């Protein structure tokens, strides 16, 4: 939907992505694919938005 709005859709997409990322936990499969996934999960579990899913 963002691509069809026209205008500065790259900037809008970055902002929407940042907001959705801040509002939702990091999916566990994404963390499992990282070498430091456990550390990332630990850091985000202390954040106000909660822990990874």
Coordinates of C-alpha atoms in Angstrom, one line a residue:
X1 CA 0.0 0.0 0.0
X2 CA 2.9 2.4 0.8
X3 CA 4.3 2.0 -2.7
X4 CA 1.0 3.0 -4.3
X5 CA 0.7 6.2 -2.3
X6 CA 3.2 8.1 -4.4
X7 CA 5.4 10.8 -3.1
X8 CA 8.3 10.0 -0.8
X9 CA 7.4 6.4 -0.2
X10 CA 11.0 5.4 0.8
X11 CA 11.0 7.8 3.8
X12 CA 7.4 6.8 4.7
X13 CA 8.3 3.1 4.5
X14 CA 11.3 3.6 6.8
X15 CA 9.1 5.5 9.4
X16 CA 6.3 2.9 9.2
X17 CA 8.8 0.1 9.5
X18 CA 10.5 1.7 12.5
X19 CA 7.1 2.2 14.3
X20 CA 5.9 -1.3 13.6
X21 CA 9.2 -2.7 14.7
X22 CA 9.0 -0.8 18.0
X23 CA 5.4 -1.9 18.6
X24 CA 5.9 -5.6 17.9
X25 CA 8.4 -8.2 19.3
X26 CA 11.2 -9.6 17.2
X27 CA 10.0 -13.0 15.8
X28 CA 12.0 -15.9 17.4
X29 CA 13.0 -17.3 13.9
X30 CA 14.7 -14.0 13.1
X31 CA 16.8 -14.2 16.4
X32 CA 17.6 -17.8 15.9
X33 CA 19.3 -17.0 12.5
X34 CA 21.7 -14.5 14.2
X35 CA 25.1 -15.4 15.8
X36 CA 24.3 -13.0 18.6
X37 CA 20.5 -13.7 18.6
X38 CA 20.5 -14.6 22.3
X39 CA 22.2 -11.4 23.2
X40 CA 19.8 -9.3 21.0
X41 CA 16.9 -11.1 22.6
X42 CA 18.3 -10.3 26.1
X43 CA 18.7 -6.6 25.2
X44 CA 15.2 -6.3 23.8
X45 CA 13.6 -8.2 26.7
X46 CA 14.7 -5.2 28.9
X47 CA 13.1 -2.7 26.6
X48 CA 9.8 -1.0 27.4
X49 CA 8.1 -2.8 24.4
X50 CA 8.6 -6.3 25.9
X51 CA 10.5 -9.4 25.0
X52 CA 10.9 -11.2 21.7
X53 CA 8.0 -13.5 20.6

